[in-house]
PDB file of C-alpha atoms and ligand atoms in Angstrom:
ATOM      1  CA  UNK A   1      44.961 132.813 -94.143  1.00 50.00           C
ATOM      2  CA  UNK A   2      48.203 131.639 -92.559  1.00 74.00           C
ATOM      3  CA  UNK A   3      50.348 129.214 -94.467  1.00 91.00           C
ATOM      4  CA  UNK A   4      53.199 126.826 -93.735  1.00 94.00           C
ATOM      5  CA  UNK A   5      55.487 125.773 -96.562  1.00 96.00           C
ATOM      6  CA  UNK A   6      57.630 122.727 -95.844  1.00 96.00           C
ATOM      7  CA  UNK A   7      60.511 122.119 -98.240  1.00 97.00           C
ATOM      8  CA  UNK A   8      60.182 118.817-100.112  1.00 94.00           C
ATOM      9  CA  UNK A   9      63.948 118.368 -99.840  1.00 94.00           C
ATOM     10  CA  UNK A  10      63.999 118.862 -96.053  1.00 95.00           C
ATOM     11  CA  UNK A  11      65.636 116.133 -94.011  1.00 89.00           C
ATOM     12  CA  UNK A  12      67.634 112.983 -94.685  1.00 88.00           C
ATOM     13  CA  UNK A  13      69.404 112.814 -98.013  1.00 89.00           C
ATOM     14  CA  UNK A  14      70.064 109.515 -99.751  1.00 90.00           C
ATOM     15  CA  UNK A  15      73.520 109.035 -98.193  1.00 92.00           C
ATOM     16  CA  UNK A  16      72.446 109.763 -94.629  1.00 90.00           C
ATOM     17  CA  UNK A  17      69.334 107.600 -94.907  1.00 91.00           C
ATOM     18  CA  UNK A  18      71.473 104.756 -96.201  1.00 94.00           C
ATOM     19  CA  UNK A  19      73.972 105.139 -93.334  1.00 95.00           C
ATOM     20  CA  UNK A  20      71.304 105.375 -90.610  1.00 94.00           C
ATOM     21  CA  UNK A  21      69.399 102.385 -92.045  1.00 94.00           C
ATOM     22  CA  UNK A  22      72.659 100.401 -92.102  1.00 96.00           C
ATOM     23  CA  UNK A  23      73.256 101.020 -88.390  1.00 96.00           C
ATOM     24  CA  UNK A  24      69.669 100.047 -87.464  1.00 95.00           C
ATOM     25  CA  UNK A  25      70.018  96.857 -89.551  1.00 95.00           C
ATOM     26  CA  UNK A  26      73.333  95.982 -87.899  1.00 95.00           C
ATOM     27  CA  UNK A  27      71.896  96.697 -84.440  1.00 94.00           C
ATOM     28  CA  UNK A  28      68.937  94.399 -85.154  1.00 93.00           C
ATOM     29  CA  UNK A  29      71.236  91.556 -86.209  1.00 89.00           C
ATOM     30  CA  UNK A  30      73.731  92.283 -83.418  1.00 82.00           C
ATOM     31  CA  UNK A  31      76.030  89.300 -82.812  1.00 84.00           C
ATOM     32  CA  UNK A  32      79.048  91.257 -81.613  1.00 91.00           C
ATOM     33  CA  UNK A  33      79.647  94.804 -80.360  1.00 94.00           C
ATOM     34  CA  UNK A  34      78.646  97.437 -82.920  1.00 97.00           C
ATOM     35  CA  UNK A  35      80.492 100.724 -83.130  1.00 97.00           C
ATOM     36  CA  UNK A  36      80.071 103.742 -85.328  1.00 97.00           C
ATOM     37  CA  UNK A  37      83.237 105.615 -86.162  1.00 96.00           C
ATOM     38  CA  UNK A  38      82.061 108.998 -84.917  1.00 94.00           C
ATOM     39  CA  UNK A  39      78.347 109.773 -84.419  1.00 91.00           C
ATOM     40  CA  UNK A  40      76.456 108.312 -87.399  1.00 91.00           C
ATOM     41  CA  UNK A  41      74.775 111.682 -88.010  1.00 84.00           C
ATOM     42  CA  UNK A  42      74.815 115.102 -86.394  1.00 76.00           C
ATOM     43  CA  UNK A  43      71.633 114.417 -84.518  1.00 77.00           C
ATOM     44  CA  UNK A  44      71.685 113.763 -80.797  1.00 79.00           C
ATOM     45  CA  UNK A  45      68.236 112.117 -80.661  1.00 80.00           C
ATOM     46  CA  UNK A  46      69.146 109.504 -83.284  1.00 86.00           C
ATOM     47  CA  UNK A  47      72.532 108.813 -81.669  1.00 90.00           C
ATOM     48  CA  UNK A  48      70.863 108.329 -78.253  1.00 91.00           C
ATOM     49  CA  UNK A  49      68.259 105.981 -79.735  1.00 92.00           C
ATOM     50  CA  UNK A  50      71.013 103.886 -81.292  1.00 94.00           C
ATOM     51  CA  UNK A  51      72.905 103.822 -78.001  1.00 94.00           C
ATOM     52  CA  UNK A  52      69.836 102.279 -76.385  1.00 94.00           C
ATOM     53  CA  UNK A  53      70.056  99.532 -79.028  1.00 94.00           C
ATOM     54  CA  UNK A  54      73.655  98.842 -78.021  1.00 93.00           C
ATOM     55  CA  UNK A  55      75.464 100.867 -80.696  1.00 96.00           C
ATOM     56  CA  UNK A  56      78.477 102.677 -79.263  1.00 96.00           C
ATOM     57  CA  UNK A  57      80.190 105.690 -80.758  1.00 96.00           C
ATOM     58  CA  UNK A  58      83.970 105.480 -80.899  1.00 96.00           C
ATOM     59  CA  UNK A  59      85.906 108.530 -81.975  1.00 94.00           C
ATOM     60  CA  UNK A  60      89.344 107.167 -82.746  1.00 94.00           C
ATOM     61  CA  UNK A  61      91.304 104.021 -83.451  1.00 95.00           C
ATOM     62  CA  UNK A  62      92.959 104.444 -80.026  1.00 95.00           C
ATOM     63  CA  UNK A  63      89.546 104.254 -78.403  1.00 95.00           C
ATOM     64  CA  UNK A  64      88.816 101.121 -80.405  1.00 94.00           C
ATOM     65  CA  UNK A  65      92.049  99.531 -79.107  1.00 94.00           C
ATOM     66  CA  UNK A  66      90.619  99.678 -75.576  1.00 92.00           C
ATOM     67  CA  UNK A  67      87.271  98.196 -76.636  1.00 92.00           C
ATOM     68  CA  UNK A  68      86.087  94.656 -77.309  1.00 93.00           C
ATOM     69  CA  UNK A  69      86.466  93.481 -80.925  1.00 93.00           C
ATOM     70  CA  UNK A  70      83.374  94.060 -83.021  1.00 95.00           C
ATOM     71  CA  UNK A  71      81.941  95.636 -86.146  1.00 96.00           C
ATOM     72  CA  UNK A  72      82.809  99.226 -86.973  1.00 97.00           C
ATOM     73  CA  UNK A  73      80.424 101.149 -89.189  1.00 97.00           C
ATOM     74  CA  UNK A  74      81.944 103.982 -91.189  1.00 97.00           C
ATOM     75  CA  UNK A  75      79.471 106.843 -91.450  1.00 94.00           C
ATOM     76  CA  UNK A  76      78.424 108.713 -94.601  1.00 92.00           C
ATOM     77  CA  UNK A  77      81.215 111.325 -94.224  1.00 92.00           C
ATOM     78  CA  UNK A  78      83.845 108.653 -94.858  1.00 96.00           C
ATOM     79  CA  UNK A  79      87.317 108.366 -93.324  1.00 97.00           C
ATOM     80  CA  UNK A  80      90.996 108.508 -94.231  1.00 97.00           C
ATOM     81  CA  UNK A  81      92.544 105.507 -95.979  1.00 96.00           C
ATOM     82  CA  UNK A  82      94.687 104.697 -92.943  1.00 96.00           C
ATOM     83  CA  UNK A  83      91.624 104.335 -90.688  1.00 97.00           C
ATOM     84  CA  UNK A  84      90.396 101.338 -92.749  1.00 96.00           C
ATOM     85  CA  UNK A  85      93.834  99.725 -92.432  1.00 96.00           C
ATOM     86  CA  UNK A  86      94.106 100.363 -88.689  1.00 96.00           C
ATOM     87  CA  UNK A  87      90.625  99.015 -87.953  1.00 97.00           C
ATOM     88  CA  UNK A  88      91.373  95.867 -89.953  1.00 96.00           C
ATOM     89  CA  UNK A  89      94.687  95.436 -88.112  1.00 95.00           C
ATOM     90  CA  UNK A  90      92.763  95.382 -84.837  1.00 95.00           C
ATOM     91  CA  UNK A  91      90.766  92.434 -86.155  1.00 94.00           C
ATOM     92  CA  UNK A  92      87.452  94.305 -86.332  1.00 95.00           C
ATOM     93  CA  UNK A  93      84.961  94.013 -89.175  1.00 96.00           C
ATOM     94  CA  UNK A  94      84.135  97.070 -91.229  1.00 97.00           C
ATOM     95  CA  UNK A  95      80.719  97.940 -92.599  1.00 97.00           C
ATOM     96  CA  UNK A  96      81.268 100.852 -94.927  1.00 97.00           C
ATOM     97  CA  UNK A  97      78.331 103.266 -95.003  1.00 97.00           C
ATOM     98  CA  UNK A  98      80.355 106.056 -96.623  1.00 97.00           C
ATOM     99  CA  UNK A  99      78.082 107.864 -99.056  1.00 95.00           C
ATOM    100  CA  UNK A 100      78.892 106.765-102.632  1.00 96.00           C
ATOM    101  CA  UNK A 101      79.307 110.438-103.594  1.00 95.00           C
ATOM    102  CA  UNK A 102      82.019 110.825-100.955  1.00 97.00           C
ATOM    103  CA  UNK A 103      83.666 107.543-101.996  1.00 97.00           C
ATOM    104  CA  UNK A 104      83.808 108.968-105.517  1.00 97.00           C
ATOM    105  CA  UNK A 105      85.810 111.971-104.218  1.00 98.00           C
ATOM    106  CA  UNK A 106      88.215 109.620-102.409  1.00 98.00           C
ATOM    107  CA  UNK A 107      88.812 107.811-105.715  1.00 98.00           C
ATOM    108  CA  UNK A 108      89.277 111.074-107.637  1.00 98.00           C
ATOM    109  CA  UNK A 109      91.812 112.583-105.230  1.00 98.00           C
ATOM    110  CA  UNK A 110      93.682 109.312-104.838  1.00 98.00           C
ATOM    111  CA  UNK A 111      94.008 108.961-108.629  1.00 98.00           C
ATOM    112  CA  UNK A 112      95.063 112.583-109.233  1.00 98.00           C
ATOM    113  CA  UNK A 113      97.392 112.523-106.247  1.00 97.00           C
ATOM    114  CA  UNK A 114      99.084 109.387-107.624  1.00 97.00           C
ATOM    115  CA  UNK A 115      99.444 111.155-110.987  1.00 97.00           C
ATOM    116  CA  UNK A 116     101.356 113.972-109.285  1.00 96.00           C
ATOM    117  CA  UNK A 117      98.631 116.600-109.139  1.00 97.00           C
ATOM    118  CA  UNK A 118      98.422 119.043-106.248  1.00 98.00           C
ATOM    119  CA  UNK A 119      94.995 118.605-104.629  1.00 98.00           C
ATOM    120  CA  UNK A 120      92.893 121.552-103.495  1.00 98.00           C
ATOM    121  CA  UNK A 121      89.845 120.671-101.432  1.00 98.00           C
ATOM    122  CA  UNK A 122      87.351 123.511-101.228  1.00 98.00           C
ATOM    123  CA  UNK A 123      85.689 123.069 -97.858  1.00 97.00           C
ATOM    124  CA  UNK A 124      85.949 123.322 -94.113  1.00 95.00           C
ATOM    125  CA  UNK A 125      89.282 121.865 -93.015  1.00 96.00           C
ATOM    126  CA  UNK A 126      88.009 120.663 -89.670  1.00 94.00           C
ATOM    127  CA  UNK A 127      84.944 118.853 -91.069  1.00 91.00           C
ATOM    128  CA  UNK A 128      85.240 115.035 -90.865  1.00 92.00           C
ATOM    129  CA  UNK A 129      84.367 114.632 -94.552  1.00 95.00           C
ATOM    130  CA  UNK A 130      87.241 116.926 -95.553  1.00 97.00           C
ATOM    131  CA  UNK A 131      89.628 115.242 -93.114  1.00 97.00           C
ATOM    132  CA  UNK A 132      88.610 111.936 -94.687  1.00 97.00           C
ATOM    133  CA  UNK A 133      89.199 113.215 -98.245  1.00 98.00           C
ATOM    134  CA  UNK A 134      92.597 114.611 -97.226  1.00 97.00           C
ATOM    135  CA  UNK A 135      93.528 111.149 -96.017  1.00 97.00           C
ATOM    136  CA  UNK A 136      93.412 109.840 -99.611  1.00 98.00           C
ATOM    137  CA  UNK A 137      95.901 112.456-100.892  1.00 97.00           C
ATOM    138  CA  UNK A 138      99.609 113.092-100.564  1.00 95.00           C
ATOM    139  CA  UNK A 139      99.593 115.368 -97.484  1.00 93.00           C
ATOM    140  CA  UNK A 140     102.554 117.454 -98.744  1.00 94.00           C
ATOM    141  CA  UNK A 141     100.661 118.311-101.929  1.00 97.00           C
ATOM    142  CA  UNK A 142      97.198 119.059-100.589  1.00 97.00           C
ATOM    143  CA  UNK A 143      95.518 122.247 -99.375  1.00 97.00           C
ATOM    144  CA  UNK A 144      92.087 122.923 -97.975  1.00 98.00           C
ATOM    145  CA  UNK A 145      90.620 126.300 -98.909  1.00 98.00           C
ATOM    146  CA  UNK A 146      87.473 127.714 -97.377  1.00 97.00           C
ATOM    147  CA  UNK A 147      87.607 131.493 -97.767  1.00 97.00           C
ATOM    148  CA  UNK A 148      88.308 134.066-100.477  1.00 97.00           C
ATOM    149  CA  UNK A 149      91.286 135.216 -98.434  1.00 97.00           C
ATOM    150  CA  UNK A 150      92.757 131.698 -98.356  1.00 98.00           C
ATOM    151  CA  UNK A 151      92.165 131.355-102.110  1.00 97.00           C
ATOM    152  CA  UNK A 152      93.892 134.720-102.646  1.00 97.00           C
ATOM    153  CA  UNK A 153      96.911 133.636-100.599  1.00 97.00           C
ATOM    154  CA  UNK A 154      97.184 130.256-102.325  1.00 96.00           C
ATOM    155  CA  UNK A 155     100.545 129.933-104.056  1.00 95.00           C
ATOM    156  CA  UNK A 156     102.463 126.900-105.324  1.00 95.00           C
ATOM    157  CA  UNK A 157     104.967 126.306-108.118  1.00 93.00           C
ATOM    158  CA  UNK A 158     103.463 127.515-111.450  1.00 92.00           C
ATOM    159  CA  UNK A 159     104.429 124.211-113.156  1.00 92.00           C
ATOM    160  CA  UNK A 160     102.418 122.154-110.673  1.00 95.00           C
ATOM    161  CA  UNK A 161      99.153 120.776-112.101  1.00 96.00           C
ATOM    162  CA  UNK A 162      96.183 121.160-109.773  1.00 98.00           C
ATOM    163  CA  UNK A 163      93.024 119.171-109.186  1.00 98.00           C
ATOM    164  CA  UNK A 164      90.254 120.981-107.330  1.00 98.00           C
ATOM    165  CA  UNK A 165      87.399 119.129-105.635  1.00 98.00           C
ATOM    166  CA  UNK A 166      84.772 120.269-103.184  1.00 97.00           C
ATOM    167  CA  UNK A 167      83.332 119.125 -99.880  1.00 96.00           C
ATOM    168  CA  UNK A 168      79.923 117.717-100.863  1.00 92.00           C
ATOM    169  CA  UNK A 169      78.004 120.160 -98.683  1.00 84.00           C
ATOM    170  CA  UNK A 170      79.809 123.325 -99.787  1.00 89.00           C
ATOM    171  CA  UNK A 171      77.854 126.295-101.128  1.00 85.00           C
ATOM    172  CA  UNK A 172      77.861 126.150-104.931  1.00 86.00           C
ATOM    173  CA  UNK A 173      78.271 129.894-105.569  1.00 90.00           C
ATOM    174  CA  UNK A 174      81.051 130.164-103.052  1.00 93.00           C
ATOM    175  CA  UNK A 175      82.800 127.190-104.667  1.00 95.00           C
ATOM    176  CA  UNK A 176      82.689 128.933-108.070  1.00 96.00           C
ATOM    177  CA  UNK A 177      83.948 132.164-106.525  1.00 97.00           C
ATOM    178  CA  UNK A 178      86.930 130.459-104.857  1.00 97.00           C
ATOM    179  CA  UNK A 179      87.768 128.445-107.992  1.00 97.00           C
ATOM    180  CA  UNK A 180      87.780 131.664-110.059  1.00 97.00           C
ATOM    181  CA  UNK A 181      90.211 133.324-107.646  1.00 97.00           C
ATOM    182  CA  UNK A 182      92.622 130.378-108.013  1.00 96.00           C
ATOM    183  CA  UNK A 183      92.090 130.145-111.792  1.00 95.00           C
ATOM    184  CA  UNK A 184      93.078 133.802-112.232  1.00 94.00           C
ATOM    185  CA  UNK A 185      96.555 132.906-110.962  1.00 93.00           C
ATOM    186  CA  UNK A 186      97.159 131.069-114.250  1.00 92.00           C
ATOM    187  CA  UNK A 187      97.626 127.499-112.984  1.00 94.00           C
ATOM    188  CA  UNK A 188      96.830 124.415-115.043  1.00 93.00           C
ATOM    189  CA  UNK A 189      93.710 123.285-113.178  1.00 96.00           C
ATOM    190  CA  UNK A 190      91.302 120.401-113.445  1.00 97.00           C
ATOM    191  CA  UNK A 191      88.123 121.459-111.631  1.00 97.00           C
ATOM    192  CA  UNK A 192      85.749 118.752-110.447  1.00 97.00           C
ATOM    193  CA  UNK A 193      82.671 120.170-108.831  1.00 95.00           C
ATOM    194  CA  UNK A 194      81.860 117.383-106.374  1.00 96.00           C
ATOM    195  CA  UNK A 195      79.101 119.237-104.549  1.00 93.00           C
ATOM    196  CA  UNK A 196      76.276 116.776-104.070  1.00 89.00           C
ATOM    197  CA  UNK A 197      72.964 117.477-105.853  1.00 84.00           C
ATOM    198  CA  UNK A 198      71.019 116.758-102.680  1.00 88.00           C
ATOM    199  CA  UNK A 199      72.705 119.729-101.060  1.00 83.00           C
ATOM    200  CA  UNK A 200      72.228 122.007-104.044  1.00 83.00           C
ATOM    201  CA  UNK A 201      68.558 121.104-104.411  1.00 91.00           C
ATOM    202  CA  UNK A 202      67.956 121.631-100.707  1.00 93.00           C
ATOM    203  CA  UNK A 203      69.737 125.004-100.834  1.00 91.00           C
ATOM    204  CA  UNK A 204      67.873 126.185-103.953  1.00 93.00           C
ATOM    205  CA  UNK A 205      64.498 125.192-102.536  1.00 97.00           C
ATOM    206  CA  UNK A 206      65.303 126.769 -99.146  1.00 97.00           C
ATOM    207  CA  UNK A 207      66.352 130.022-100.837  1.00 97.00           C
ATOM    208  CA  UNK A 208      63.168 130.144-102.880  1.00 97.00           C
ATOM    209  CA  UNK A 209      60.896 129.431 -99.879  1.00 98.00           C
ATOM    210  CA  UNK A 210      62.756 131.897 -97.626  1.00 98.00           C
ATOM    211  CA  UNK A 211      62.232 134.604-100.256  1.00 97.00           C
ATOM    212  CA  UNK A 212      58.440 134.101-100.110  1.00 96.00           C
ATOM    213  CA  UNK A 213      57.781 133.866 -96.364  1.00 96.00           C
ATOM    214  CA  UNK A 214      57.700 136.177 -93.325  1.00 95.00           C
ATOM    215  CA  UNK A 215      59.576 133.714 -91.117  1.00 95.00           C
ATOM    216  CA  UNK A 216      61.749 130.729 -91.877  1.00 97.00           C
ATOM    217  CA  UNK A 217      62.687 127.808 -89.641  1.00 97.00           C
ATOM    218  CA  UNK A 218      65.815 125.788 -90.323  1.00 97.00           C
ATOM    219  CA  UNK A 219      65.983 122.525 -88.378  1.00 95.00           C
ATOM    220  CA  UNK A 220      69.180 120.639 -87.738  1.00 92.00           C
ATOM    221  CA  UNK A 221      71.901 119.643 -85.328  1.00 85.00           C
ATOM    222  CA  UNK A 222      74.160 122.297 -83.854  1.00 83.00           C
ATOM    223  CA  UNK A 223      77.250 120.763 -85.481  1.00 81.00           C
ATOM    224  CA  UNK A 224      75.715 120.030 -88.865  1.00 82.00           C
ATOM    225  CA  UNK A 225      77.624 122.072 -91.434  1.00 81.00           C
ATOM    226  CA  UNK A 226      74.982 121.682 -94.127  1.00 84.00           C
ATOM    227  CA  UNK A 227      72.321 123.004 -91.727  1.00 91.00           C
ATOM    228  CA  UNK A 228      74.514 125.987 -90.880  1.00 93.00           C
ATOM    229  CA  UNK A 229      74.845 126.748 -94.607  1.00 90.00           C
ATOM    230  CA  UNK A 230      71.086 126.428 -95.082  1.00 95.00           C
ATOM    231  CA  UNK A 231      70.610 128.887 -92.253  1.00 97.00           C
ATOM    232  CA  UNK A 232      72.992 131.405 -93.891  1.00 96.00           C
ATOM    233  CA  UNK A 233      71.176 131.101 -97.226  1.00 96.00           C
ATOM    234  CA  UNK A 234      67.735 131.541 -95.647  1.00 98.00           C
ATOM    235  CA  UNK A 235      68.862 134.414 -93.425  1.00 97.00           C
ATOM    236  CA  UNK A 236      70.041 136.248 -96.554  1.00 97.00           C
ATOM    237  CA  UNK A 237      66.520 136.074 -97.979  1.00 97.00           C
ATOM    238  CA  UNK A 238      64.477 136.337 -94.810  1.00 97.00           C
ATOM    239  CA  UNK A 239      65.613 138.320 -91.781  1.00 95.00           C
ATOM    240  CA  UNK A 240      63.340 136.278 -89.454  1.00 94.00           C
ATOM    241  CA  UNK A 241      65.157 132.987 -89.890  1.00 96.00           C
ATOM    242  CA  UNK A 242      65.423 130.692 -86.859  1.00 96.00           C
ATOM    243  CA  UNK A 243      67.834 127.806 -86.318  1.00 96.00           C
ATOM    244  CA  UNK A 244      66.355 125.064 -84.117  1.00 95.00           C
ATOM    245  CA  UNK A 245      67.342 121.516 -83.216  1.00 92.00           C
ATOM    246  CA  UNK A 246      63.840 120.445 -82.206  1.00 91.00           C
ATOM    247  CA  UNK A 247      60.459 122.104 -81.638  1.00 92.00           C
ATOM    248  CA  UNK A 248      61.568 122.779 -78.041  1.00 93.00           C
ATOM    249  CA  UNK A 249      63.928 125.514 -79.282  1.00 94.00           C
ATOM    250  CA  UNK A 250      61.060 127.371 -80.962  1.00 90.00           C
ATOM    251  CA  UNK A 251      59.782 130.561 -79.417  1.00 87.00           C
ATOM    252  CA  UNK A 252      56.280 130.278 -80.820  1.00 82.00           C
ATOM    253  CA  UNK A 253      55.387 133.852 -79.841  1.00 83.00           C
ATOM    254  CA  UNK A 254      57.701 134.942 -82.660  1.00 82.00           C
ATOM    255  CA  UNK A 255      55.147 133.591 -85.123  1.00 81.00           C
ATOM    256  CA  UNK A 256      52.071 135.415 -83.795  1.00 79.00           C
ATOM    257  CA  UNK A 257      52.339 138.278 -86.201  1.00 83.00           C
ATOM    258  CA  UNK A 258      53.450 136.467 -89.338  1.00 89.00           C
ATOM    259  CA  UNK A 259      51.265 135.257 -92.194  1.00 90.00           C
ATOM    260  CA  UNK A 260      53.416 132.511 -93.566  1.00 93.00           C
ATOM    261  CA  UNK A 261      56.261 130.366 -92.339  1.00 95.00           C
ATOM    262  CA  UNK A 262      58.724 128.264 -94.294  1.00 96.00           C
ATOM    263  CA  UNK A 263      60.373 125.139 -92.910  1.00 97.00           C
ATOM    264  CA  UNK A 264      63.447 123.330 -94.116  1.00 98.00           C
ATOM    265  CA  UNK A 265      65.900 120.952 -92.469  1.00 96.00           C
ATOM    266  CA  UNK A 266      69.457 119.755 -92.876  1.00 92.00           C
ATOM    267  CA  UNK A 267      70.482 116.385 -94.249  1.00 86.00           C
ATOM    268  CA  UNK A 268      70.710 114.769 -90.817  1.00 83.00           C
ATOM    269  CA  UNK A 269      67.299 115.774 -89.484  1.00 90.00           C
ATOM    270  CA  UNK A 270      64.869 112.859 -89.076  1.00 89.00           C
ATOM    271  CA  UNK A 271      61.346 113.189 -90.425  1.00 89.00           C
ATOM    272  CA  UNK A 272      59.670 112.945 -87.020  1.00 90.00           C
ATOM    273  CA  UNK A 273      61.527 116.066 -85.838  1.00 92.00           C
ATOM    274  CA  UNK A 274      60.412 118.005 -88.927  1.00 95.00           C
ATOM    275  CA  UNK A 275      56.823 116.858 -88.361  1.00 95.00           C
ATOM    276  CA  UNK A 276      56.927 117.910 -84.691  1.00 94.00           C
ATOM    277  CA  UNK A 277      58.086 121.406 -85.625  1.00 95.00           C
ATOM    278  CA  UNK A 278      55.414 121.643 -88.299  1.00 93.00           C
ATOM    279  CA  UNK A 279      52.679 120.500 -85.885  1.00 93.00           C
ATOM    280  CA  UNK A 280      53.736 122.958 -83.206  1.00 90.00           C
ATOM    281  CA  UNK A 281      53.813 125.897 -85.594  1.00 90.00           C
ATOM    282  CA  UNK A 282      50.452 124.864 -87.047  1.00 87.00           C
ATOM    283  CA  UNK A 283      48.924 124.703 -83.556  1.00 84.00           C
ATOM    284  CA  UNK A 284      50.120 128.215 -82.922  1.00 75.00           C
ATOM    285  CA  UNK A 285      48.466 129.549 -86.109  1.00 71.00           C
TER     286      UNK A 285
HETATM  287  S1  SF4 B   1      74.631 115.249 -98.792  1.00 55.00           S
HETATM  288 FE1  SF4 B   1      75.006 114.093-100.652  1.00 55.00          FE
HETATM  289  S2  SF4 B   1      77.100 113.420-100.406  1.00 55.00           S
HETATM  290 FE2  SF4 B   1      76.419 113.965 -98.386  1.00 55.00          FE
HETATM  291  S3  SF4 B   1      75.619 112.098 -97.532  1.00 55.00           S
HETATM  292 FE3  SF4 B   1      73.913 113.160 -98.494  1.00 55.00          FE
HETATM  293  S4  SF4 B   1      73.738 112.259-100.544  1.00 55.00           S
HETATM  294 FE4  SF4 B   1      75.773 111.791 -99.715  1.00 55.00          FE
END
């Protein structure tokens, strides 16, 4: 008997759901132009649907300068402090849909930075969430570390106190590994593990399902970092792990000879896309 196991934690997390709902609510009440500062989630289908409802994506304050005044929605990843100020200066309204867990990191790094701590953000330096967090710190006393090599090379004055935080979607084990490397250098460190539970739960469940199945499907946008991490975790447990954006990317013939398939999805994958994948795989069985 063939079986499909769909992760309970697959799909939108609390913060993403809140941000997407906020944009739909604003679009429904639309009295002035609505912008999202960057795509609201890493999902092309959702962004296109919102565009049809008149929501435009702007990618910088400069772009906003050329546009008509309106409401700017900050997405769940959050932004640098200066972005709030610049948007306000342009006379636009701000609706802040930054995830509360990310806002908490902004507050932590701002406080520690003001107290003279050196801030280490464990995460991907080019990810918008990390760029946003960096924008609440003193730039001269902040580093982003993503790899064991970078942690090994990290060196500042031994008297400098350090505060370490994490990108919310970072892998928990890797975070601990990188923190240990820095700790061994003998610094006075305050470690705040700011990895979000939603991510950890999704990763733990994905790992456990991938270990039980013959094939694993990970659904999510190409640029979604948390989906990429889920894929890595699943691939470690199950060689036949596939990364798809929608059911159209599935090569269903791959599933002919398997007995059970696991499905999980990143935090920005809408439910209907997960259901479509599930239905297509089920039809094949
Ligand atoms: S993964 Fe966590 S921190 Fe990120 S948006 Fe979702 S709930 Fe918020």
